[in-house]
Amino acid sequence: MRIGQIVGAHGIRGQLKVQPQTEFLERFAVGTKVLVGTNWYTIETSVVHKGRPLINLNGITTMSAAQ
């Protein structure tokens, strides 16, 4: 099930802006495993900013990695 689309990087710590494709933003909760491309990641942080989830994924810690 697709829960959202990454639409860009945010900040210097590798946060990702997500356009949600679900009404249930709790699907972006910390600890949730998500598939990005062909790789699985775990959501490490999640906040809503201007109506969109901003998430950090394990292993993505810089802006260049997020891009």
Short mmCIF file of C-alpha atoms in Angstrom, two decimals:
data_model
loop_
_atom_site.label_atom_id
_atom_site.label_comp_id
_atom_site.label_asym_id
_atom_site.label_seq_id
_atom_site.Cartn_x
_atom_site.Cartn_y
_atom_site.Cartn_z
CA MET A 1 0.00 0.00 0.00
CA ARG A 2 1.37 3.39 -0.96
CA ILE A 3 1.14 5.88 1.91
CA GLY A 4 2.90 8.86 0.36
CA GLN A 5 5.37 10.31 -2.08
CA ILE A 6 8.67 11.92 -1.13
CA VAL A 7 8.61 15.40 -2.62
CA GLY A 8 11.91 16.79 -1.36
CA ALA A 9 14.52 17.20 1.32
CA HIS A 10 14.08 19.53 4.28
CA GLY A 11 16.85 20.94 6.45
CA ILE A 12 20.41 19.77 6.94
CA ARG A 13 19.71 16.60 8.92
CA GLY A 14 18.21 14.53 6.12
CA GLN A 15 14.51 15.06 6.75
CA LEU A 16 12.19 14.16 3.90
CA LYS A 17 9.01 16.03 2.95
CA VAL A 18 6.21 13.63 2.13
CA GLN A 19 2.99 14.27 0.23
CA PRO A 20 0.65 11.90 2.08
CA GLN A 21 -1.58 9.64 0.03
CA THR A 22 -3.55 8.47 3.04
CA GLU A 23 -5.95 10.12 5.45
CA PHE A 24 -4.26 8.34 8.35
CA LEU A 25 -1.08 10.25 9.21
CA GLU A 26 -0.41 7.74 12.00
CA ARG A 27 0.97 5.53 9.21
CA PHE A 28 4.06 7.79 9.43
CA ALA A 29 4.64 6.90 13.10
CA VAL A 30 8.13 6.36 14.50
CA GLY A 31 9.15 2.73 14.10
CA THR A 32 7.11 2.15 10.94
CA LYS A 33 8.97 0.29 8.20
CA VAL A 34 8.59 1.81 4.73
CA LEU A 35 9.75 0.81 1.28
CA VAL A 36 11.53 3.56 -0.67
CA GLY A 37 12.48 2.40 -4.15
CA THR A 38 13.86 -1.08 -3.52
CA ASN A 39 15.12 -0.46 0.03
CA TRP A 40 13.35 -0.83 3.38
CA TYR A 41 13.80 1.91 6.00
CA THR A 42 12.48 2.57 9.49
CA ILE A 43 10.97 5.96 10.31
CA GLU A 44 13.11 7.44 13.12
CA THR A 45 11.35 10.80 13.56
CA SER A 46 8.06 12.13 12.27
CA VAL A 47 6.39 15.53 12.59
CA VAL A 48 3.73 17.32 10.58
CA HIS A 49 4.85 20.64 9.12
CA LYS A 50 2.50 22.75 6.99
CA GLY A 51 0.19 19.77 6.55
CA ARG A 52 2.90 17.35 5.39
CA PRO A 53 4.85 14.75 7.31
CA LEU A 54 8.55 15.43 7.72
CA ILE A 55 10.32 12.15 8.42
CA ASN A 56 13.82 10.90 9.10
CA LEU A 57 14.68 7.43 7.89
CA ASN A 58 17.38 5.24 9.40
CA GLY A 59 20.66 5.70 7.55
CA ILE A 60 19.72 9.04 5.97
CA THR A 61 21.34 11.73 8.10
CA THR A 62 22.41 14.50 5.70
CA MET A 63 20.73 16.73 3.18
CA SER A 64 22.74 15.21 0.33
CA ALA A 65 21.67 11.69 1.32
CA ALA A 66 18.04 12.83 1.46
CA GLN A 67 18.26 14.34 -2.00
#
